[in-house]
Short mmCIF file of C-alpha atoms in Angstrom, two decimals:
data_model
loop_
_atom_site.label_atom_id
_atom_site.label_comp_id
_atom_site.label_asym_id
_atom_site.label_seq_id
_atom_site.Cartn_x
_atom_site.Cartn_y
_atom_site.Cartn_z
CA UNK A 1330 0.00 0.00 0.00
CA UNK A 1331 2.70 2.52 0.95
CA UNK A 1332 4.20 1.99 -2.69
CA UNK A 1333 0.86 2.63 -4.63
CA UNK A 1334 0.77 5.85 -2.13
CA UNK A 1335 4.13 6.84 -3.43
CA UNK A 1336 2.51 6.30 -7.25
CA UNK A 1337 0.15 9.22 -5.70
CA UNK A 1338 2.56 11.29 -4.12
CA UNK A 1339 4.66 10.70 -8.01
CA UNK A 1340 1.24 11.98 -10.16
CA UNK A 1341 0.99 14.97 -7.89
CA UNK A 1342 4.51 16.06 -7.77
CA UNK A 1343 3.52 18.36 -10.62
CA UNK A 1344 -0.25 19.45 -9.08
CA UNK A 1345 -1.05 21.68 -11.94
CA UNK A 1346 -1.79 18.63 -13.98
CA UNK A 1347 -4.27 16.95 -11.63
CA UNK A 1348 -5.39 20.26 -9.73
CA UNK A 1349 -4.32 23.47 -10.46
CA UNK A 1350 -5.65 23.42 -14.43
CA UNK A 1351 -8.46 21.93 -13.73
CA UNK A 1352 -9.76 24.51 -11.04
CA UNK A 1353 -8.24 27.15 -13.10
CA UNK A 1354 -10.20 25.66 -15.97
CA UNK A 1355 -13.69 25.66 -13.91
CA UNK A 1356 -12.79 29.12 -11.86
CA UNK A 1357 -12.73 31.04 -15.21
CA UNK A 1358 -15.81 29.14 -17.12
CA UNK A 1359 -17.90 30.31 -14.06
CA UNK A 1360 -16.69 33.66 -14.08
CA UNK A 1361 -17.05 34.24 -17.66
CA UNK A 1362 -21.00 32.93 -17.05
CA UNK A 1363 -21.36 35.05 -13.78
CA UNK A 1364 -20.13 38.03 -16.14
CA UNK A 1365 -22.20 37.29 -18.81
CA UNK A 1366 -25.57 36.68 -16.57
CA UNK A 1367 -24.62 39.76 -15.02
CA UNK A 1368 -24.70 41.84 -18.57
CA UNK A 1369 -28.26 40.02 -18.89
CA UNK A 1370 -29.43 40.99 -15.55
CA UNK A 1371 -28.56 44.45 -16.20
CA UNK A 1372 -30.56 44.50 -19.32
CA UNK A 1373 -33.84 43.83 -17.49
CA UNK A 1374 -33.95 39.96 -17.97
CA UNK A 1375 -35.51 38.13 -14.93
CA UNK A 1376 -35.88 34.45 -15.98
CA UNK A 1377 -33.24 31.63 -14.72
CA UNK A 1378 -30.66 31.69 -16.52
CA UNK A 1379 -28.68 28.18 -16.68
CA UNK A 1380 -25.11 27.22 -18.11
CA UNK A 1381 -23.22 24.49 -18.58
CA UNK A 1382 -19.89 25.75 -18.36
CA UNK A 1383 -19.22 23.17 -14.76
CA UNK A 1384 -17.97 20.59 -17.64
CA UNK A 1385 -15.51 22.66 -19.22
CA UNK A 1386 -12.72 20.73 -16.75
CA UNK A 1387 -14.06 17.15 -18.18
CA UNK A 1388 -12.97 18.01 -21.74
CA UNK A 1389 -9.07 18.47 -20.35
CA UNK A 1390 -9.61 15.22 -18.06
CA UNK A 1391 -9.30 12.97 -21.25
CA UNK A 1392 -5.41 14.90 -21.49
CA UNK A 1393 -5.09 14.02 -17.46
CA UNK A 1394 -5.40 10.85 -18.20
CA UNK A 1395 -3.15 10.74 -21.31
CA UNK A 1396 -0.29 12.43 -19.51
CA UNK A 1397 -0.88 10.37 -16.66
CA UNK A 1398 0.43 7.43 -18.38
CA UNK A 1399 3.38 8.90 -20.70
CA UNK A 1400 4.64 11.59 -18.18
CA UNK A 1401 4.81 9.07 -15.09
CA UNK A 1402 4.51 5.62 -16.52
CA UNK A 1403 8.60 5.35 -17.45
CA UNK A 1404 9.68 7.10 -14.43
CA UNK A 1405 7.57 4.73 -12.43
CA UNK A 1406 9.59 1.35 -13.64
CA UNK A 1407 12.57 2.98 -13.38
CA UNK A 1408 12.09 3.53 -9.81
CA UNK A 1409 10.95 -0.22 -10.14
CA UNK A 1410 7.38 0.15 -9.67
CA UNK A 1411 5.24 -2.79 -10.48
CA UNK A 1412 2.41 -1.93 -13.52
CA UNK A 1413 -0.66 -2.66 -10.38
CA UNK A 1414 1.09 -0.30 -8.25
CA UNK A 1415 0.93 2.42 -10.71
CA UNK A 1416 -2.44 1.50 -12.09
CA UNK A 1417 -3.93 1.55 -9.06
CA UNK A 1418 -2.13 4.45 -7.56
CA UNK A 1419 -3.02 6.26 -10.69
CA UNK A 1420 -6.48 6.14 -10.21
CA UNK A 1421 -6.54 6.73 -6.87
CA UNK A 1422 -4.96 10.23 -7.95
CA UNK A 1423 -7.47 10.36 -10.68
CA UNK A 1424 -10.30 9.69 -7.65
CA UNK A 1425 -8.80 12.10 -5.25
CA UNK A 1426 -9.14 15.24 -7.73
CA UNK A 1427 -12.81 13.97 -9.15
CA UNK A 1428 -14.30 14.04 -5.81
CA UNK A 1429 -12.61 17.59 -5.30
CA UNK A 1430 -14.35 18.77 -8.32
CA UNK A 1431 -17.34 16.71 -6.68
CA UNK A 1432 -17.08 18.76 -3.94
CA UNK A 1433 -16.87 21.50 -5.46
CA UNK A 1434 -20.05 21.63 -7.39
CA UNK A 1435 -21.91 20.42 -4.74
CA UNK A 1436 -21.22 23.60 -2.67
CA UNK A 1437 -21.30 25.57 -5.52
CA UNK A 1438 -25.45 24.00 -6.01
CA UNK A 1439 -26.10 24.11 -2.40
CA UNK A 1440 -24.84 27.92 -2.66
CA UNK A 1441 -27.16 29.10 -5.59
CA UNK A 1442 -29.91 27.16 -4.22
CA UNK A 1443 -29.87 29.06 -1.14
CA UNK A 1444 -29.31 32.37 -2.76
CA UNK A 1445 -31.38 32.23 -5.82
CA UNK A 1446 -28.88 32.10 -8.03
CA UNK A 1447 -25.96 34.47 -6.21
CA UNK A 1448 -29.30 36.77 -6.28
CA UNK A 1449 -29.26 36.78 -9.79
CA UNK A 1450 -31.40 33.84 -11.19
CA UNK A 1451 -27.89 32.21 -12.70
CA UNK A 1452 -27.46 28.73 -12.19
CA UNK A 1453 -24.07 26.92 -13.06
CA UNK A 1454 -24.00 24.21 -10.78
CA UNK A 1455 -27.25 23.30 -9.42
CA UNK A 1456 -28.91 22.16 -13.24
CA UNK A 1457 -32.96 21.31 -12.44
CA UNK A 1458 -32.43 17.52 -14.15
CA UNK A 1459 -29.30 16.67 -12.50
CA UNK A 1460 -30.82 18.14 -8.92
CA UNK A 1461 -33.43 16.27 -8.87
CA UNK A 1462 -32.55 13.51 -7.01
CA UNK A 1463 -30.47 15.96 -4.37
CA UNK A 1464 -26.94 17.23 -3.88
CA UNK A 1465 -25.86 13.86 -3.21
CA UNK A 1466 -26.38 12.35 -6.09
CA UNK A 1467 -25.53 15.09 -8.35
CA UNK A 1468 -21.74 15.00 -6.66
CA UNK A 1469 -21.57 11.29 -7.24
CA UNK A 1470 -22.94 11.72 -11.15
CA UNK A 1471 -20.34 14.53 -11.36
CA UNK A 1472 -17.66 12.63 -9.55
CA UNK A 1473 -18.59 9.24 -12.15
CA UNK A 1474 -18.24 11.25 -15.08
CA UNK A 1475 -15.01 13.13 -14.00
CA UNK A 1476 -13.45 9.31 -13.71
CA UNK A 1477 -15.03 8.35 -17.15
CA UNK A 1478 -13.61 10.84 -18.79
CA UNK A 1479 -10.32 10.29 -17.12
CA UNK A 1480 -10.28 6.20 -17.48
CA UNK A 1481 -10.75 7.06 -21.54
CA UNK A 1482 -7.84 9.28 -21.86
CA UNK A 1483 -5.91 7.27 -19.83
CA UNK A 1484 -7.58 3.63 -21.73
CA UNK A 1485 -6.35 5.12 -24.98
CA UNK A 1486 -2.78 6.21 -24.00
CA UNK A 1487 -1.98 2.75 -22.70
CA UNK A 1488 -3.43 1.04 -26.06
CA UNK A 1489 -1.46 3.43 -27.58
CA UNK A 1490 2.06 2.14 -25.62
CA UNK A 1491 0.63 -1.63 -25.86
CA UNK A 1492 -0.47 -1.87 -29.24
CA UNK A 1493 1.04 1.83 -31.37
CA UNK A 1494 -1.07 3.91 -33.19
CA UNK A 1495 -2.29 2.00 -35.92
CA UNK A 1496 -4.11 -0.66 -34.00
CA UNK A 1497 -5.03 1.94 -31.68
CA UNK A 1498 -6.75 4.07 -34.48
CA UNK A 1499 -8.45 0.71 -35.74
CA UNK A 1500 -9.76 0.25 -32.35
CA UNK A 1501 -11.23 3.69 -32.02
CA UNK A 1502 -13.13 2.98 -35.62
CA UNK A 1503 -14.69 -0.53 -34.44
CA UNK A 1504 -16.05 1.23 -31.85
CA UNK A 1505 -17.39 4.18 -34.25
CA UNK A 1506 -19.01 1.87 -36.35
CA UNK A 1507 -20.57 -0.18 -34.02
CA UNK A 1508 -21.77 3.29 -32.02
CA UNK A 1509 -23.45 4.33 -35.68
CA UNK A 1510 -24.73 0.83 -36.41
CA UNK A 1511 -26.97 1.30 -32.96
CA UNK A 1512 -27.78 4.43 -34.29
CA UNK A 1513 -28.76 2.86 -37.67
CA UNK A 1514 -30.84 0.30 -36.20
CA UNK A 1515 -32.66 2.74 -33.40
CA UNK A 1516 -33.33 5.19 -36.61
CA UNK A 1517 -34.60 2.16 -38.99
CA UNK A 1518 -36.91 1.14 -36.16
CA UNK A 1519 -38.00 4.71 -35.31
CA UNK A 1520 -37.25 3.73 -31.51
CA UNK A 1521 -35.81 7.16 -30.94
CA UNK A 1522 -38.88 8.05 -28.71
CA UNK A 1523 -38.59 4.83 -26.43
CA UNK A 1524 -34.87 4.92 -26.21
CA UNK A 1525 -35.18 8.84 -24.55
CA UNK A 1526 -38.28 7.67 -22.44
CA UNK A 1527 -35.52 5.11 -20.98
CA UNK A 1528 -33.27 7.71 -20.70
CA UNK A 1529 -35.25 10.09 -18.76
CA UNK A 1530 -37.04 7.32 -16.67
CA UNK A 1531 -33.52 6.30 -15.36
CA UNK A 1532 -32.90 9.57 -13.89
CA UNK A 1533 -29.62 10.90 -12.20
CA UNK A 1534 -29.24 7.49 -10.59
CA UNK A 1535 -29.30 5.13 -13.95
CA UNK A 1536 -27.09 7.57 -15.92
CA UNK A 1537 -24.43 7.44 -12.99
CA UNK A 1538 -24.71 3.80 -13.02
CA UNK A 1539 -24.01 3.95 -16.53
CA UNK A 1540 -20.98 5.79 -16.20
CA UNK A 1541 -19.76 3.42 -13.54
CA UNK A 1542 -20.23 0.97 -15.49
CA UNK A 1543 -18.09 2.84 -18.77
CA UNK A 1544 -15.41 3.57 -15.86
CA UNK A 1545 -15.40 -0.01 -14.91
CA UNK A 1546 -14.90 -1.17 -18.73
CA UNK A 1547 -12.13 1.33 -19.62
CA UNK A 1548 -10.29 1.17 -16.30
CA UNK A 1549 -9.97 -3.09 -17.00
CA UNK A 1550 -9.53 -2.71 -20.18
CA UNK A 1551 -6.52 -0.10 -19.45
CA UNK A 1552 -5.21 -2.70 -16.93
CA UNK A 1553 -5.05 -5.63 -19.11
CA UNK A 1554 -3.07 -3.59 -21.47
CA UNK A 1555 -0.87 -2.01 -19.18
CA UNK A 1556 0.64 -5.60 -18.05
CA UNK A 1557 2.40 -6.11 -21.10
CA UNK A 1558 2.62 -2.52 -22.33
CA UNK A 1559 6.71 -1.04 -22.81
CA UNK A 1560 8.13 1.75 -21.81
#
């Protein structure tokens, strides 16, 4: 245990990647949507206004996870590291900073529920669909997707040191075409109405058991590929 710690300890040595960015990266979507709601409120309008800039960090969560494998991975076995020590260290870094951001937005919604909207009527972290099962379940859907996102980037980086680029791009295209062939068949069937009624009857709950579910896949699949992947 105190060696996967030290994995931790190695992924945070540089905190920008795993911190600093990505609360940089939230910090300045929310002030550029408190700045614009504030422009709106001045001009007289007085409905909610919602935005979905609390994602922006996701999007740069796919690069955590890349540079978490080809920053760290070859200084890792040269300190002689074993590959489940760094794995699992690795996403216990990748855990640590999702539940930050987790915690984070869940303040953030408890904050504008309590205030209206910082007084305003501008909502960017307490969304009606994704509140509606409370603040506790909103963290842990926010906290799930963080750790998809994350167990993609970091899925396709070690496919990438396994297997190279080619097979890795071939990969990525199976999955395309199997993604549009469900969208072929859903379209040919005109099932697009019962597929979003399943949607929206699984609520917050069923979409974060989705994504645990993705994060399961990729994370095994990333493991698997990491025993026999070179530095």
């Amino acid at each position: 245990m105190s060696r996967t710690l030290n994995v931790v300890r190695m992924q945070l040595a540089n905190r920008e990647t795993f911190v600093w960015v990505p609360l940089l990266i939230l910090g300045s979507a929310f002030a550029i949507s408190m700045i614009i709601w504030g422009i709106l409120s001045s001009a007289g309008v007085t409905v909610n206004m919602y935005g979905g800039g609390a994602q922006a960090p996701l999007w740069y969560f796919v690069a955590v996870g890349v540079q978490a494998l080809t920053l760290t991975f070859p200084f890792s076995q040269a300190l002689s590291v074993t590959r489940r020590e760094f794995f699992v260290g690795t996403m216990l870094t990748a855990a640590l900073t999702s539940a930050i951001l987790a915690a984070i937005f869940v303040v953030g919604g408890l904050i504008e529920l309590a205030t209206g909207g910082w007084g305003i009527g501008g909502y960017f972290f307490a969304l009606d669909w994704l509140w509606t099962s409370g603040p506790l379940m909103a963290g842990l859907f926010f906290f799930m997707l963080t750790m998809t996102v994350f167990s993609l980037g970091f899925w396709a980086a070690t496919i990438y040191k396994r297997w190279g680029a080619l097979r890795l791009t071939a990969i990525l295209v199976a999955i395309s075409l199997v993604l549009l062939g469900a969208v072929w068949v859903i379209t040919a069937t005109r099932s697009w109405g019962s597929v979003m009624e399943v949607i929206v009857g699984s609520g917050v709950s069923g979409l974060t058991g989705v994504l645990t579910v993705l994060t399961v896949l990729l994370a095994g699949g990333a493991a698997l590929a990491l025993r026999r992947a070179t530095v």
